[in-house]
Each structure stands twice: as structure tokens, then as C-alpha cells.
XYZ file of N, CA and C in Angstrom:
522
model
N 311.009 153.120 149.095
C 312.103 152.177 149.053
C 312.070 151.461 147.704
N 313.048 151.787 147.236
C 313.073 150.935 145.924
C 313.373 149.007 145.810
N 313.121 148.698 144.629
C 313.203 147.365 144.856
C 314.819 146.817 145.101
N 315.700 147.080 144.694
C 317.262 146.924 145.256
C 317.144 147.054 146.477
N 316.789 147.784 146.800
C 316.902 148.134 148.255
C 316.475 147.030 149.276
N 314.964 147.134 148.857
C 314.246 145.920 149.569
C 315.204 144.288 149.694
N 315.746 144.297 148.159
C 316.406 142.734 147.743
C 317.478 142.591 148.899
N 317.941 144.154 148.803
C 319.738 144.341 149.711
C 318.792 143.974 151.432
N 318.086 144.542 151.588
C 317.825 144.475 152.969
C 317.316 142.982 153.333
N 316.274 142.528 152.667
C 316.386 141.092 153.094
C 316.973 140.340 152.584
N 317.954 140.645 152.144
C 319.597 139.409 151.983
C 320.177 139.723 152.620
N 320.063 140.939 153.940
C 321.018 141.298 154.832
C 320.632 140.313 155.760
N 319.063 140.418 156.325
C 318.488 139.250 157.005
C 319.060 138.107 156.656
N 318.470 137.667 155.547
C 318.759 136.095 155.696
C 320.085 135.500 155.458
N 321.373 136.565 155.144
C 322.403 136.259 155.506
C 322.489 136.383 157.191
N 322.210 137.029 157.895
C 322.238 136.944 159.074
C 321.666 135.611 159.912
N 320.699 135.537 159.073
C 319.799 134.014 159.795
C 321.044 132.730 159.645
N 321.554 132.711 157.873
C 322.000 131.706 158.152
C 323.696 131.670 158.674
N 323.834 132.790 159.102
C 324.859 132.863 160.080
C 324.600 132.683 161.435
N 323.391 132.488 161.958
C 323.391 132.194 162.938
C 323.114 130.946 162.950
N 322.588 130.127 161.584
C 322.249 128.645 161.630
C 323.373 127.974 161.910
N 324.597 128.467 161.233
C 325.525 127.606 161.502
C 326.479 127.758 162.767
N 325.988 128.813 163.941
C 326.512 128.379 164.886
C 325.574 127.320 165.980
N 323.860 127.926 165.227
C 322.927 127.193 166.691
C 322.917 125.469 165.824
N 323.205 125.500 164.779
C 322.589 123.592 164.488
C 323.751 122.738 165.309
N 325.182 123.245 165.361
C 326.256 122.004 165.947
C 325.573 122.001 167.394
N 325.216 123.012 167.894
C 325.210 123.451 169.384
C 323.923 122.764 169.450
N 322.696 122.422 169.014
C 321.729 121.281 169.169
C 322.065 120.035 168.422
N 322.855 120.093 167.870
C 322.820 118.940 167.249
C 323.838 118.124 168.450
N 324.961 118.871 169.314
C 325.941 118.268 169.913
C 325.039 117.810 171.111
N 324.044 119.378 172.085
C 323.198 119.189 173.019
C 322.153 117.899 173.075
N 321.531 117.523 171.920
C 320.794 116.738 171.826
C 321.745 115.125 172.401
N 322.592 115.127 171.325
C 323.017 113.764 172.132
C 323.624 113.913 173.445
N 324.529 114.821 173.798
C 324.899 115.329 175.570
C 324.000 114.777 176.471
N 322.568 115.398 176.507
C 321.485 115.543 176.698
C 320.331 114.312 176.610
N 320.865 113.098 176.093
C 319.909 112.387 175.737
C 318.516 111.508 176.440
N 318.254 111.795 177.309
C 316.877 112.113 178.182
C 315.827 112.627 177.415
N 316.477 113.930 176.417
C 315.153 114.365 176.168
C 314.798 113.753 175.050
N 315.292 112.850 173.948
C 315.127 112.240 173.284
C 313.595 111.542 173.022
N 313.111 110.799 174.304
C 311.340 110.487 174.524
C 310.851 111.781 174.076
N 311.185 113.181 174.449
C 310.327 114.292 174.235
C 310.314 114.902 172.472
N 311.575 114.122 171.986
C 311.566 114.740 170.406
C 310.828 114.005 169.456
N 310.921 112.585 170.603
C 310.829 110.977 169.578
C 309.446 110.610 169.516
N 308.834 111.070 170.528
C 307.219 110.391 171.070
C 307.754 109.057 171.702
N 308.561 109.240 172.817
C 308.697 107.928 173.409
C 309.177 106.572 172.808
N 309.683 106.946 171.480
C 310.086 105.913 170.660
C 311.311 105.302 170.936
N 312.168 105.457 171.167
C 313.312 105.128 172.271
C 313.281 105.244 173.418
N 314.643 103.967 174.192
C 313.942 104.327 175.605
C 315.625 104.381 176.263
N 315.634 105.738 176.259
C 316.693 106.522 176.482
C 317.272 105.985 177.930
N 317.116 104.863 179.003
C 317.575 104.290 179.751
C 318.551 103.800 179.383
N 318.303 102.906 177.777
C 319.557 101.719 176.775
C 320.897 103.201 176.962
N 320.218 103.791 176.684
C 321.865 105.095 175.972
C 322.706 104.963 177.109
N 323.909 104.839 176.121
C 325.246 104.738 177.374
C 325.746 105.816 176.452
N 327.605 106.218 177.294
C 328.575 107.005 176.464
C 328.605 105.781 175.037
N 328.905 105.000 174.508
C 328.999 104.561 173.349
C 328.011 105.204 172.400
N 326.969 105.273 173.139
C 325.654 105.413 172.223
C 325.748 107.003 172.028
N 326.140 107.734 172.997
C 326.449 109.263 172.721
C 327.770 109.410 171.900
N 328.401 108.290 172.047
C 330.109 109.199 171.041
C 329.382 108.755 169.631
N 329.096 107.190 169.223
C 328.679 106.928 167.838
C 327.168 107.773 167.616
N 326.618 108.129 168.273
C 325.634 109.715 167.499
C 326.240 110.436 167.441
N 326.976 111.373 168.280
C 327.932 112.775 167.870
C 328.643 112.602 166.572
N 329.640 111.185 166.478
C 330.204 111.119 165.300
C 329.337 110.852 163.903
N 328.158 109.871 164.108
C 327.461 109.983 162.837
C 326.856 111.048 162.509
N 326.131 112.058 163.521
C 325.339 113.224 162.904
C 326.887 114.223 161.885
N 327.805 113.908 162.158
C 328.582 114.845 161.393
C 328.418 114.895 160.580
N 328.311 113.888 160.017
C 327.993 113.391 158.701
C 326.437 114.343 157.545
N 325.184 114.521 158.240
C 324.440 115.202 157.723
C 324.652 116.666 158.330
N 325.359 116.718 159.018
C 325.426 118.391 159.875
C 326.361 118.963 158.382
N 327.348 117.711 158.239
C 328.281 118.856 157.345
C 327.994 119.298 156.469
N 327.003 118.282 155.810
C 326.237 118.498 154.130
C 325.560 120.081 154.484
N 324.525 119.694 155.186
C 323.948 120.992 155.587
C 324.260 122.348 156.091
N 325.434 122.215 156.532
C 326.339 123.509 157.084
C 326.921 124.273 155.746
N 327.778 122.697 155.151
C 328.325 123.593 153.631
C 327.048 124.065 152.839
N 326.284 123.772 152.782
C 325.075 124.137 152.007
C 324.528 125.587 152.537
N 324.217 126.043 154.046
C 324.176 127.344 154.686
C 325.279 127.562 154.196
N 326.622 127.742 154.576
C 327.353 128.576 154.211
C 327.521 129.015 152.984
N 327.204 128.019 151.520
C 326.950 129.270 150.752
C 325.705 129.700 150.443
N 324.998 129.385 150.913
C 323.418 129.861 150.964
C 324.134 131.599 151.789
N 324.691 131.452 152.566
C 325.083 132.866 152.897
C 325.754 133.814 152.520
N 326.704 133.230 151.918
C 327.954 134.264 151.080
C 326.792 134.295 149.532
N 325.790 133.606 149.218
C 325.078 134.254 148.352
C 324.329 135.333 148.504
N 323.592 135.399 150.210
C 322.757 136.225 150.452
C 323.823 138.084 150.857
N 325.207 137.609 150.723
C 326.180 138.206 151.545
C 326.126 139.437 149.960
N 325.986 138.428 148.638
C 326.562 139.202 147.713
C 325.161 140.069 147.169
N 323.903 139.386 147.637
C 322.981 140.209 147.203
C 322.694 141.514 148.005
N 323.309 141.370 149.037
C 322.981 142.413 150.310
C 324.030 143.594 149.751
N 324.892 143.114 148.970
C 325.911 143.954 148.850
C 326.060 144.779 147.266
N 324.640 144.333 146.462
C 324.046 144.409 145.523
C 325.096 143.667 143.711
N 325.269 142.670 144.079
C 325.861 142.137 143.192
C 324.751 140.693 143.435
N 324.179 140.807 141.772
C 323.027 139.912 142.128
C 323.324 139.040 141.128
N 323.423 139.364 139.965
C 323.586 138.668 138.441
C 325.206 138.484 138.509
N 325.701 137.349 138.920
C 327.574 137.019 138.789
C 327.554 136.163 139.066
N 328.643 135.299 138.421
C 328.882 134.130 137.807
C 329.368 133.241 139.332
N 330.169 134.127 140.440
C 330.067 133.922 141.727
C 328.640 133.425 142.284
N 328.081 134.019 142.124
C 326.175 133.868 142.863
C 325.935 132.594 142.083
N 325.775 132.361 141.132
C 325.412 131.096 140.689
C 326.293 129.722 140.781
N 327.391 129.777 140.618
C 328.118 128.841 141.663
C 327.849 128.356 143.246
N 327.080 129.422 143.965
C 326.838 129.880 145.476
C 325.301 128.852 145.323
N 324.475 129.116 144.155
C 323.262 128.179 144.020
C 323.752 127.125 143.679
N 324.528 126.550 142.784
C 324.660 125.664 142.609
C 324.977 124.914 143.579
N 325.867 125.355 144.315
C 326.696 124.234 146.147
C 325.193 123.872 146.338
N 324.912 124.857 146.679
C 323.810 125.070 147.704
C 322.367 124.156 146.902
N 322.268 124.048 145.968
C 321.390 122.887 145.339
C 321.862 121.570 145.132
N 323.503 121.420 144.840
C 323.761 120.299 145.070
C 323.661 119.460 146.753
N 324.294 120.275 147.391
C 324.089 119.919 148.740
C 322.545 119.351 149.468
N 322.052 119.822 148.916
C 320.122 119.833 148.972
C 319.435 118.324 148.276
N 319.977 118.477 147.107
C 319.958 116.927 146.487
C 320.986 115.653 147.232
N 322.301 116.114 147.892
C 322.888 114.854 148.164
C 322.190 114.518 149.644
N 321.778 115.675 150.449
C 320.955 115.735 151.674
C 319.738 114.857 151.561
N 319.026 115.649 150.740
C 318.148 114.763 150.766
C 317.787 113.006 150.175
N 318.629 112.982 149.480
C 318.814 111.990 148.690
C 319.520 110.989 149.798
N 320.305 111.592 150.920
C 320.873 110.554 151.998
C 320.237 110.666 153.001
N 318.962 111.125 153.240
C 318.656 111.207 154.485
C 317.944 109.791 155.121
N 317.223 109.273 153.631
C 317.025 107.435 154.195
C 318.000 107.003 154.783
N 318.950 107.351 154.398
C 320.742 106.394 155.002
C 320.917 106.889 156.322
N 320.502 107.949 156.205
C 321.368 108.590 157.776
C 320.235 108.324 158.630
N 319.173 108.142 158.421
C 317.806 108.102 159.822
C 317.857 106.309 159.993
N 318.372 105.654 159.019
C 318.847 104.045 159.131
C 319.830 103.870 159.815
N 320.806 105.121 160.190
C 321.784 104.950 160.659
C 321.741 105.554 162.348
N 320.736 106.248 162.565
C 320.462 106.594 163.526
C 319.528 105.820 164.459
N 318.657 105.068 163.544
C 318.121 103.667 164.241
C 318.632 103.130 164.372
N 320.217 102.837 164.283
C 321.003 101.630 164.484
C 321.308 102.037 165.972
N 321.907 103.042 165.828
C 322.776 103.529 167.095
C 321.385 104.058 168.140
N 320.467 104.095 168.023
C 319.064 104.225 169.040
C 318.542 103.168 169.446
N 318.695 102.297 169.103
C 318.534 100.727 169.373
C 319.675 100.126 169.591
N 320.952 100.250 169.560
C 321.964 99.262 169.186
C 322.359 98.296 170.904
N 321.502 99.216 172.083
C 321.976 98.582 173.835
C 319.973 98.048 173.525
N 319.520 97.679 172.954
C 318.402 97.075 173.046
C 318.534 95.895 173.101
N 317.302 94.923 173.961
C 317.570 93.791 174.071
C 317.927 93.287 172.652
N 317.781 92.181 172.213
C 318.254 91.096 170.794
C 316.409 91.303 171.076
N 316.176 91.240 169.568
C 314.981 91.238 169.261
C 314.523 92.245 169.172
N 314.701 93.001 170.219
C 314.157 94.951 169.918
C 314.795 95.569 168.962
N 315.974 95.714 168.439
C 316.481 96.782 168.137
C 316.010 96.591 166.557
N 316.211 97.425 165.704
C 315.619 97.895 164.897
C 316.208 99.111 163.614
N 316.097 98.592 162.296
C 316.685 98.972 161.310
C 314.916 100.063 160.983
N 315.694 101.280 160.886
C 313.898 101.926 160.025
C 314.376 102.447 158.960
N 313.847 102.955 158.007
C 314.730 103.402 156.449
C 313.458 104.200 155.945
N 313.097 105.483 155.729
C 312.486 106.164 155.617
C 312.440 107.163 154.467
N 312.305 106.710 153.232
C 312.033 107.754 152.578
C 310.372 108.575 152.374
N 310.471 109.807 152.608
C 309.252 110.874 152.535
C 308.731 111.555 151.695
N 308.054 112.352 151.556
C 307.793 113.624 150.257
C 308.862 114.660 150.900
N 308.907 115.237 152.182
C 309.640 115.867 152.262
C 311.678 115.631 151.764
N 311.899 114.921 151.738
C 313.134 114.061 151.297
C 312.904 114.292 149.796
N 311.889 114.133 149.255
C 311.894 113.945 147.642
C 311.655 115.539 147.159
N 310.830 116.361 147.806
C 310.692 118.099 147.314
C 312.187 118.177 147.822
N 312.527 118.501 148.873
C 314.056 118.655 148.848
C 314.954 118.589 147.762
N 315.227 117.410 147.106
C 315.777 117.137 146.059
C 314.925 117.578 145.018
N 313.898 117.821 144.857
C 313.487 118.656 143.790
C 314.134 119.942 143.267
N 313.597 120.630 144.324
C 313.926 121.520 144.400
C 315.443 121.748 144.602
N 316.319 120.796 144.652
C 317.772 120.952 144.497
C 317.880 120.942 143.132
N 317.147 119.463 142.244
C 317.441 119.786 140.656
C 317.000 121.301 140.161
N 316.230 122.094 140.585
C 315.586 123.675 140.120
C 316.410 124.323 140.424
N 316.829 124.523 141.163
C 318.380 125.142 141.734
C 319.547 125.031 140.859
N 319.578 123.921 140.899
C 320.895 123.489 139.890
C 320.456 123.858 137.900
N 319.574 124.095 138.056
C 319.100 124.152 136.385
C 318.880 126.228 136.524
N 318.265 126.802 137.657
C 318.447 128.055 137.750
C 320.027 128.529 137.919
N 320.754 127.846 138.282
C 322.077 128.100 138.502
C 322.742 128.279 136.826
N 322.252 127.157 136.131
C 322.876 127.384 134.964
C 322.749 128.388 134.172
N 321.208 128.411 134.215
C 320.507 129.522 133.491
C 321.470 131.096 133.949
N 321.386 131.079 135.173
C 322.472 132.457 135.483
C 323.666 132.196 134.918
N 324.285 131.218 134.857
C 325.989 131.260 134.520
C 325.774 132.103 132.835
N 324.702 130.939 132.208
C 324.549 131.381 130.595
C 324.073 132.901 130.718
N 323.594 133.385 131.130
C 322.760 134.902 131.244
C 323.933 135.756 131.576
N 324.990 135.438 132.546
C 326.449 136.290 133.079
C 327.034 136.475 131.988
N 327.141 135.214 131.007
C 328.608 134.806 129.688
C 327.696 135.758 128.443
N 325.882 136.112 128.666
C 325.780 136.571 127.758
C 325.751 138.326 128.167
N 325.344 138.626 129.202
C 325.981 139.950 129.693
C 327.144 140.531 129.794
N 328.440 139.639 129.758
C 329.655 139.780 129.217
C 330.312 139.827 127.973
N 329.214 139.195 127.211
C 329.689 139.354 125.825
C 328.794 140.687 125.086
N 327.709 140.735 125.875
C 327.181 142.523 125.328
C 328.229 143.442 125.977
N 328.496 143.017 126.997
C 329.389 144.741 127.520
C 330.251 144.555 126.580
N 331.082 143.557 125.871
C 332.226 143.665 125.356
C 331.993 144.560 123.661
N 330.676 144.737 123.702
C 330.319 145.240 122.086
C 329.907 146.315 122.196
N 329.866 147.092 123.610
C 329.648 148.434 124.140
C 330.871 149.388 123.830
């Protein structure tokens, strides 16, 4: 098996994976709040999923949209990239646009995820007595490699655009 081959076959995979990410994340992400009982089992008992009413399930459904979407647009072209390597178009000015979403999305993700887990302590606490409830604001290493690795992305992205404009200007002297 040659190495194209190999590249085409697991970009067939992991276009497949993240076609299936973006149907299973709404479908836990919606289940989870539906569902919110199991919440003690995700949380370590850190909420006390008795407070949750429907308010507390419509304002989670509507705030998770908010990081679901970043992350969905970010799979989706994480996939139509893996779509074009499977299909052996690897070096195009398309594909690096496809990194670029997909690294920007990674940096604004991670870069908001203090906001959105502040925002999810609001609405996890918000039927708590006065005195319990609770603002948490969390930035991590994982939050900060994320965005790292979004700026590497975004700087490999360029590097391909310049490498396409200079492979286009050799074919043109062919």
C-alpha cells in the first residue's frame, strides 16, 4: 500500500468520524439537559439536580448552542478537509482555508470556554437557595493547548496557501 493510499484511507475514516460527530454531539448535548438526573453522575455530585426545573432545561439547551455551534462549524470543516484528502487532493488552496476555519474555531472555542462553563454555573445554580448559587470561571491548560494549537493551525494554513500560489506559479512556467 502506498503512502497516498494510506493518507486517502484514513481521511476516509476520519471524515467518517467527524460525520458522525456532528450528528452524536447535538443528540448528547440535547439528552444531557432532557435528562438532567444524570448530571450528579457527570458532575461528581456537584449540583443537585432536584433545583432543575423546565427553566433550567430551556436556558441550558439554549446556552449550550452557543459552544455546540463553534464546535460543529469547526467538525464540519475538519471534514470536508478530510473529504478532500480521501479524495486525494491534498495541497489546495481549498484545504487550507478548511484548516484555517477549523483553527480559528479552536482558538475562539477555546478562548470562550471560561465564558461558557461561567455561564453554565449560572444556570446550574440559578433555583439554588440565595447564598448557594455560584459563579465558577475556569481557565485550564487544556483551554490554553487548544488555542495553541489553533494559532499552529492557522500559521500551517498559511504556509499551504503560500506553497499552492507557489505551485501555481511553477506550473505556469511549465
Amino acid at each position: 500500500m502506498t503512502s497516498n493510499n494510506k493518507i486517502q484511507m484514513l481521511s476516509k475514516i476520519l471524515a467518517h468520524i467527524c460525520y458522525g460527530l456532528l450528528f452524536i454531539l447535538p443528540i448528547v448535548s440535547f439528552s444531557m439537559w432532557l435528562k438532567v438526573d444524570w448530571f450528579p453522575i457527570f458532575f461528581n455530585d456537584q449540583y443537585d439536580a432536584s433545583t432543575f426545573d423546565i427553566r433550567t432545561q430551556a436556558f441550558g439547551i439554549v446556552f449550550s448552542l452557543l459552544p455546540l455551534s463553534i464546535w460543529m462549524y469547526g467538525l464540519f470543516n475538519l471534514r470536508q478537509l478530510f473529504r478532500n484528502y480521501a479524495a486525494g487532493l491534498v495541497f489546495s488552496f481549498e484545504n487550507a482555508a478548511y484548516i484555517k476555519r477549523f483553527a480559528w474555531m479552536s482558538i475562539i472555542g477555546g478562548g470562550l470556554s471560561p465564558f461558557f462553563g461561567a455561564g453554565f454555573s449560572l444556570i446550574l445554580s440559578m433555583n439554588h437557595a440565595k447564598g448557594e448559587r455560584f459563579l465558577q470561571i475556569g481557565l485550564g491548560t487544556t483551554e490554553i493547548h487548544i488555542m495553541l494549537l489553533g494559532f499552529v493551525f492557522v500559521i500551517i494554513a498559511h504556509i499551504m496557501e503560500a506553497a499552492h500560489k507557489l505551485s501555481e506559479e511553477n506550473n505556469q512556467f511549465v
